[in-house]
Amino acid sequence: MENLSALLDGELPPAEATNVRTHAEGCAPCRAALADLRAIDGDLRTLLATSVSDAPVARAARSAVAALGAARRTTRPRWPAFAALAACALVALVAAEFAILLRAKNAPYAWRAVQGTLAGASSGNAAVGDVIECLEGSRARLTIGDLGEVEVEAGTRLRVVDCGRKAHELYLERGTIRATIVAEPRLFRIGTPAGLAVDLGCAYSLAVDGEGVAMLRVHTGAVSFEREGARTYVPSGASCAARPDGTLPVPLWDDAPEPLRRCAASPDVPDLAAALASARDLDTLTLWHLLRHPAEDVREAVYERLAGIEPPPAGVTREQCLAREARALDAWLRLLRPEWPGNR
């Protein structure tokens, strides 16, 4: 664990870092532990990035996490002290999260036209139920309290669902928006006829066409696209198309091979063999999501290709994955995510 922590923090000499990385790649427990450390550190960075720089609680959170990291990296950690620091860090982070939520809940929404004419007033504060509709040749900007802003393109109809009483939520009936949000993960979301785009702290574009198909493209950070309990993880540099018929969307990197792109675009997964053969190591993003396909023969073929690139972590079996057991698939996802761009 000590060497893995040092590797993650960039404290090992190049030769030793290479040795530790090579060992972790061939050792399932170490590989899983490294993935967990990366996920924890990523979550901490995401949370701390949302805090206010001059807020005492944010400073306390940063100090506690810094002390926790220092204790983790000591040669012979004193576990009682380590546990106490961990508890302090947790308390500080919860307090910081509460402060962020309170601040965001009290901040108003506001919109204004930045080009052309809107269907209603050209500016004002937004309330639940308000609709922002941009006519052809017009654009608007909606400020989401202190969380960020949403650019509304021409031909778009956007409705305010919740201004922070329970969540921060909009509904995109049609058209295109571009959101830039700096907030706690899952605090802001945008509904569509095909599902819900849940912000994980990022910048992304979202479009809905005349048939209700939603196209999500993530520029930085990540978005979770959700429908009836199922989630599609879309990181920076990837996109997905979601249909209102309930078919689970499959994310693709922007430069994904064409055979894989054609396969993921259709529930019938045409030319599956060619698609799997074209998949690169990076395309584990797409392959993992294809493991949720309703056809067992598709899942079997996808499993073999995915396991050939990155075997599942210790304790996760082939049978569990083919049965689409959520706990097993989530464990594999945690192992894969750190290797994707933006998560390294």
CSV table of N, CA and C in Angstrom, one decimal, residues 67-169:
chain,number,residue,atom,x,y,z
A,67,ALA,N,-3.2,16.3,5.8
A,67,ALA,CA,-2.7,15.5,6.9
A,67,ALA,C,-2.9,14.0,6.8
A,68,LEU,N,-4.1,13.7,6.3
A,68,LEU,CA,-4.4,12.3,6.0
A,68,LEU,C,-3.5,11.7,4.9
A,69,GLY,N,-3.2,12.5,3.9
A,69,GLY,CA,-2.3,12.0,2.9
A,69,GLY,C,-0.9,11.9,3.4
A,70,ALA,N,-0.4,12.8,4.2
A,70,ALA,CA,0.9,12.7,4.8
A,70,ALA,C,1.0,11.4,5.7
A,71,ALA,N,0.0,11.2,6.5
A,71,ALA,CA,0.0,10.0,7.3
A,71,ALA,C,0.0,8.7,6.5
A,72,ARG,N,-0.7,8.7,5.4
A,72,ARG,CA,-0.8,7.6,4.6
A,72,ARG,C,0.6,7.2,4.0
A,73,ARG,N,1.4,8.2,3.8
A,73,ARG,CA,2.7,8.0,3.1
A,73,ARG,C,3.9,7.8,4.1
A,74,THR,N,3.6,7.8,5.4
A,74,THR,CA,4.7,7.6,6.3
A,74,THR,C,5.2,6.1,6.2
A,75,THR,N,6.5,5.9,6.5
A,75,THR,CA,7.1,4.6,6.4
A,75,THR,C,6.4,3.6,7.3
A,76,ARG,N,6.2,4.1,8.6
A,76,ARG,CA,5.6,3.2,9.6
A,76,ARG,C,4.4,4.0,10.2
A,77,PRO,N,3.3,4.0,9.5
A,77,PRO,CA,2.2,4.8,10.0
A,77,PRO,C,1.6,4.3,11.3
A,78,ARG,N,1.3,5.2,12.2
A,78,ARG,CA,0.7,4.9,13.5
A,78,ARG,C,-0.8,4.8,13.3
A,79,TRP,N,-1.3,3.6,13.2
A,79,TRP,CA,-2.7,3.4,12.8
A,79,TRP,C,-3.7,4.2,13.7
A,80,PRO,N,-3.6,4.3,15.0
A,80,PRO,CA,-4.6,5.0,15.7
A,80,PRO,C,-4.6,6.5,15.3
A,81,ALA,N,-3.4,7.1,15.1
A,81,ALA,CA,-3.4,8.5,14.6
A,81,ALA,C,-3.9,8.6,13.2
A,82,PHE,N,-3.6,7.6,12.4
A,82,PHE,CA,-4.2,7.6,11.0
A,82,PHE,C,-5.7,7.6,11.0
A,83,ALA,N,-6.3,6.7,11.9
A,83,ALA,CA,-7.7,6.6,12.0
A,83,ALA,C,-8.3,7.9,12.5
A,84,ALA,N,-7.7,8.6,13.4
A,84,ALA,CA,-8.2,9.9,13.9
A,84,ALA,C,-8.1,10.9,12.8
A,85,LEU,N,-7.1,11.0,12.1
A,85,LEU,CA,-7.0,11.9,11.0
A,85,LEU,C,-8.0,11.6,9.9
A,86,ALA,N,-8.3,10.4,9.7
A,86,ALA,CA,-9.3,10.0,8.7
A,86,ALA,C,-10.7,10.5,9.1
A,87,ALA,N,-11.0,10.3,10.4
A,87,ALA,CA,-12.2,10.8,11.0
A,87,ALA,C,-12.3,12.3,10.9
A,88,CYS,N,-11.3,13.0,11.2
A,88,CYS,CA,-11.3,14.5,11.1
A,88,CYS,C,-11.5,14.9,9.6
A,89,ALA,N,-10.8,14.2,8.7
A,89,ALA,CA,-11.0,14.6,7.3
A,89,ALA,C,-12.5,14.4,6.8
A,90,LEU,N,-13.1,13.3,7.3
A,90,LEU,CA,-14.4,13.0,6.9
A,90,LEU,C,-15.4,14.0,7.5
A,91,VAL,N,-15.2,14.4,8.7
A,91,VAL,CA,-16.0,15.5,9.3
A,91,VAL,C,-15.9,16.8,8.6
A,92,ALA,N,-14.6,17.2,8.2
A,92,ALA,CA,-14.4,18.4,7.5
A,92,ALA,C,-15.0,18.4,6.2
A,93,LEU,N,-14.9,17.2,5.5
A,93,LEU,CA,-15.5,17.1,4.1
A,93,LEU,C,-17.0,17.2,4.1
A,94,VAL,N,-17.6,16.6,5.1
A,94,VAL,CA,-19.1,16.6,5.2
A,94,VAL,C,-19.5,18.1,5.5
A,95,ALA,N,-18.8,18.8,6.4
A,95,ALA,CA,-19.1,20.2,6.7
A,95,ALA,C,-18.9,21.0,5.4
A,96,ALA,N,-17.9,20.8,4.7
A,96,ALA,CA,-17.7,21.5,3.4
A,96,ALA,C,-18.8,21.3,2.4
A,97,GLU,N,-19.2,20.0,2.3
A,97,GLU,CA,-20.3,19.7,1.4
A,97,GLU,C,-21.6,20.4,1.8
A,98,PHE,N,-21.8,20.4,3.1
A,98,PHE,CA,-23.1,21.1,3.6
A,98,PHE,C,-23.0,22.6,3.3
A,99,ALA,N,-21.8,23.2,3.4
A,99,ALA,CA,-21.7,24.6,3.1
A,99,ALA,C,-21.9,24.9,1.7
A,100,ILE,N,-21.4,24.0,0.8
A,100,ILE,CA,-21.6,24.2,-0.6
A,100,ILE,C,-23.1,24.0,-1.0
A,101,LEU,N,-23.7,23.0,-0.4
A,101,LEU,CA,-25.2,22.8,-0.7
A,101,LEU,C,-26.0,24.0,-0.3
A,102,LEU,N,-25.7,24.6,0.9
A,102,LEU,CA,-26.5,25.7,1.4
A,102,LEU,C,-26.3,26.9,0.6
A,103,ARG,N,-25.0,27.2,0.2
A,103,ARG,CA,-24.7,28.3,-0.7
A,103,ARG,C,-25.4,28.2,-2.0
A,104,ALA,N,-25.4,27.0,-2.6
A,104,ALA,CA,-26.0,26.8,-3.9
A,104,ALA,C,-27.5,26.9,-3.9
A,105,LYS,N,-28.1,26.5,-2.7
A,105,LYS,CA,-29.5,26.5,-2.6
A,105,LYS,C,-30.1,27.9,-2.5
A,106,ASN,N,-29.3,28.8,-1.9
A,106,ASN,CA,-29.8,30.2,-1.7
A,106,ASN,C,-29.5,31.1,-2.9
A,107,ALA,N,-28.7,30.6,-3.9
A,107,ALA,CA,-28.3,31.5,-5.0
A,107,ALA,C,-29.4,31.4,-6.1
A,108,PRO,N,-29.8,32.6,-6.7
A,108,PRO,CA,-30.9,32.6,-7.7
A,108,PRO,C,-30.4,32.1,-9.0
A,109,TYR,N,-31.4,31.7,-9.9
A,109,TYR,CA,-31.2,31.5,-11.3
A,109,TYR,C,-31.5,32.8,-12.0
A,110,ALA,N,-30.8,33.0,-13.1
A,110,ALA,CA,-31.0,34.2,-13.9
A,110,ALA,C,-30.7,33.9,-15.3
A,111,TRP,N,-31.5,34.5,-16.2
A,111,TRP,CA,-31.2,34.3,-17.7
A,111,TRP,C,-31.2,35.7,-18.4
A,112,ARG,N,-30.5,35.7,-19.5
A,112,ARG,CA,-30.5,36.9,-20.4
A,112,ARG,C,-30.2,36.5,-21.8
A,113,ALA,N,-30.8,37.2,-22.8
A,113,ALA,CA,-30.5,36.9,-24.2
A,113,ALA,C,-29.1,37.5,-24.5
A,114,VAL,N,-28.3,36.7,-25.2
A,114,VAL,CA,-27.0,37.1,-25.6
A,114,VAL,C,-27.0,37.4,-27.1
A,115,GLN,N,-28.1,37.0,-27.8
A,115,GLN,CA,-28.2,37.2,-29.3
A,115,GLN,C,-29.6,37.1,-29.7
A,116,GLY,N,-30.2,38.0,-30.5
A,116,GLY,CA,-31.5,37.8,-31.0
A,116,GLY,C,-32.6,38.0,-29.9
A,117,THR,N,-33.7,37.4,-30.2
A,117,THR,CA,-34.9,37.6,-29.3
A,117,THR,C,-35.4,36.3,-28.8
A,118,LEU,N,-35.8,36.3,-27.5
A,118,LEU,CA,-36.4,35.1,-26.9
A,118,LEU,C,-37.9,35.1,-27.1
A,119,ALA,N,-38.5,33.9,-26.8
A,119,ALA,CA,-40.0,33.9,-27.0
A,119,ALA,C,-40.7,34.7,-25.9
A,120,GLY,N,-40.1,34.9,-24.7
A,120,GLY,CA,-40.6,35.7,-23.7
A,120,GLY,C,-39.8,36.9,-23.3
A,121,ALA,N,-39.6,37.2,-22.0
A,121,ALA,CA,-38.8,38.3,-21.6
A,121,ALA,C,-37.3,38.0,-22.0
A,122,SER,N,-36.6,39.1,-22.2
A,122,SER,CA,-35.2,38.9,-22.7
A,122,SER,C,-34.2,38.7,-21.5
A,123,SER,N,-34.7,38.9,-20.2
A,123,SER,CA,-33.9,38.7,-19.1
A,123,SER,C,-34.7,38.6,-17.8
A,124,GLY,N,-34.1,38.1,-16.7
A,124,GLY,CA,-34.9,38.0,-15.5
A,124,GLY,C,-34.4,36.8,-14.6
A,125,ASN,N,-35.0,36.7,-13.4
A,125,ASN,CA,-34.7,35.6,-12.6
A,125,ASN,C,-35.6,34.4,-12.9
A,126,ALA,N,-35.1,33.2,-12.9
A,126,ALA,CA,-35.9,32.1,-13.3
A,126,ALA,C,-36.5,31.4,-12.0
A,127,ALA,N,-37.7,30.9,-12.2
A,127,ALA,CA,-38.4,30.2,-11.1
A,127,ALA,C,-38.8,28.8,-11.6
A,128,VAL,N,-39.2,27.9,-10.7
A,128,VAL,CA,-39.7,26.6,-11.1
A,128,VAL,C,-40.9,26.8,-12.1
A,129,GLY,N,-40.8,26.0,-13.2
A,129,GLY,CA,-41.9,26.1,-14.2
A,129,GLY,C,-41.6,27.1,-15.3
A,130,ASP,N,-40.7,28.0,-15.2
A,130,ASP,CA,-40.3,28.9,-16.2
A,130,ASP,C,-39.7,28.2,-17.4
A,131,VAL,N,-40.0,28.7,-18.6
A,131,VAL,CA,-39.5,28.2,-19.9
A,131,VAL,C,-38.6,29.2,-20.6
A,132,ILE,N,-37.5,28.8,-21.0
A,132,ILE,CA,-36.6,29.6,-21.8
A,132,ILE,C,-36.6,29.1,-23.2
A,133,GLU,N,-37.1,29.9,-24.1
A,133,GLU,CA,-37.2,29.4,-25.5
A,133,GLU,C,-36.5,30.4,-26.5
A,134,CYS,N,-35.5,29.9,-27.1
A,134,CYS,CA,-34.8,30.7,-28.1
A,134,CYS,C,-35.3,30.5,-29.5
A,135,LEU,N,-35.7,31.6,-30.1
A,135,LEU,CA,-36.2,31.5,-31.5
A,135,LEU,C,-35.0,31.4,-32.4
A,136,GLU,N,-35.2,31.1,-33.7
A,136,GLU,CA,-34.2,31.0,-34.6
A,136,GLU,C,-33.3,32.2,-34.7
A,137,GLY,N,-32.0,32.1,-34.6
A,137,GLY,CA,-31.1,33.2,-34.7
A,137,GLY,C,-30.9,33.8,-33.3
A,138,SER,N,-31.4,33.2,-32.3
A,138,SER,CA,-31.2,33.8,-30.9
A,138,SER,C,-30.4,32.8,-30.0
A,139,ARG,N,-29.8,33.3,-29.0
A,139,ARG,CA,-29.1,32.5,-28.0
A,139,ARG,C,-29.3,33.2,-26.6
A,140,ALA,N,-29.3,32.3,-25.6
A,140,ALA,CA,-29.4,32.9,-24.2
A,140,ALA,C,-28.4,32.2,-23.3
A,141,ARG,N,-28.2,32.8,-22.1
A,141,ARG,CA,-27.4,32.3,-21.1
A,141,ARG,C,-28.1,32.2,-19.8
A,142,LEU,N,-28.2,31.0,-19.2
A,142,LEU,CA,-28.8,30.8,-17.9
A,142,LEU,C,-27.8,30.6,-16.8
A,143,THR,N,-27.8,31.4,-15.8
A,143,THR,CA,-26.8,31.3,-14.7
A,143,THR,C,-27.5,30.4,-13.6
A,144,ILE,N,-26.8,29.3,-13.3
A,144,ILE,CA,-27.3,28.3,-12.3
A,144,ILE,C,-26.8,28.7,-10.9
A,145,GLY,N,-27.3,29.7,-10.3
A,145,GLY,CA,-26.9,30.2,-9.0
A,145,GLY,C,-25.4,30.4,-9.0
A,146,ASP,N,-24.7,29.8,-8.1
A,146,ASP,CA,-23.2,29.8,-8.0
A,146,ASP,C,-22.6,28.6,-8.6
A,147,LEU,N,-23.4,27.7,-9.3
A,147,LEU,CA,-22.8,26.5,-9.7
A,147,LEU,C,-22.2,26.6,-11.1
A,148,GLY,N,-22.6,27.5,-11.9
A,148,GLY,CA,-22.1,27.6,-13.3
A,148,GLY,C,-23.2,28.2,-14.2
A,149,GLU,N,-23.1,27.9,-15.5
A,149,GLU,CA,-24.0,28.5,-16.4
A,149,GLU,C,-24.3,27.5,-17.6
A,150,VAL,N,-25.4,27.8,-18.2
A,150,VAL,CA,-25.9,27.0,-19.4
A,150,VAL,C,-26.1,27.9,-20.5
A,151,GLU,N,-25.5,27.6,-21.6
A,151,GLU,CA,-25.7,28.3,-22.9
A,151,GLU,C,-26.8,27.7,-23.6
A,152,VAL,N,-27.8,28.4,-24.0
A,152,VAL,CA,-29.0,27.9,-24.7
A,152,VAL,C,-28.9,28.4,-26.2
A,153,GLU,N,-28.9,27.4,-27.1
A,153,GLU,CA,-28.8,27.7,-28.5
A,153,GLU,C,-30.1,28.0,-29.2
A,154,ALA,N,-30.0,28.5,-30.4
A,154,ALA,CA,-31.2,28.8,-31.2
A,154,ALA,C,-32.1,27.5,-31.4
A,155,GLY,N,-33.4,27.7,-31.4
A,155,GLY,CA,-34.3,26.6,-31.6
A,155,GLY,C,-34.5,25.7,-30.4
A,156,THR,N,-34.1,26.2,-29.2
A,156,THR,CA,-34.1,25.3,-28.0
A,156,THR,C,-35.2,25.8,-27.0
A,157,ARG,N,-35.9,24.8,-26.4
A,157,ARG,CA,-36.9,25.0,-25.4
A,157,ARG,C,-36.4,24.3,-24.1
A,158,LEU,N,-36.2,25.1,-23.1
A,158,LEU,CA,-35.6,24.6,-21.8
A,158,LEU,C,-36.5,25.0,-20.7
A,159,ARG,N,-36.9,24.0,-19.8
A,159,ARG,CA,-37.7,24.3,-18.7
A,159,ARG,C,-37.0,24.2,-17.4
A,160,VAL,N,-37.3,25.0,-16.4
A,160,VAL,CA,-36.8,24.9,-15.0
A,160,VAL,C,-37.6,24.0,-14.2
A,161,VAL,N,-37.0,22.9,-13.7
A,161,VAL,CA,-37.8,22.0,-12.9
A,161,VAL,C,-37.6,22.2,-11.4
A,162,ASP,N,-36.3,22.5,-11.0
A,162,ASP,CA,-36.1,22.7,-9.6
A,162,ASP,C,-34.9,23.7,-9.4
A,163,CYS,N,-35.0,24.7,-8.6
A,163,CYS,CA,-34.0,25.7,-8.4
A,163,CYS,C,-33.2,25.5,-7.2
A,164,GLY,N,-33.2,24.3,-6.6
A,164,GLY,CA,-32.3,24.0,-5.5
A,164,GLY,C,-33.1,23.6,-4.2
A,165,ARG,N,-34.4,23.5,-4.2
A,165,ARG,CA,-35.1,23.1,-3.0
A,165,ARG,C,-34.8,21.6,-2.7
A,166,LYS,N,-34.8,20.8,-3.8
A,166,LYS,CA,-34.4,19.4,-3.6
A,166,LYS,C,-33.2,19.1,-4.5
A,167,ALA,N,-33.1,19.8,-5.6
A,167,ALA,CA,-31.9,19.6,-6.5
A,167,ALA,C,-31.9,20.8,-7.4
A,168,HIS,N,-30.9,20.7,-8.3
A,168,HIS,CA,-30.9,21.7,-9.4
A,168,HIS,C,-31.2,21.0,-10.7
A,169,GLU,N,-32.3,21.2,-11.3
A,169,GLU,CA,-32.7,20.4,-12.4
A,169,GLU,C,-33.4,21.3,-13.5
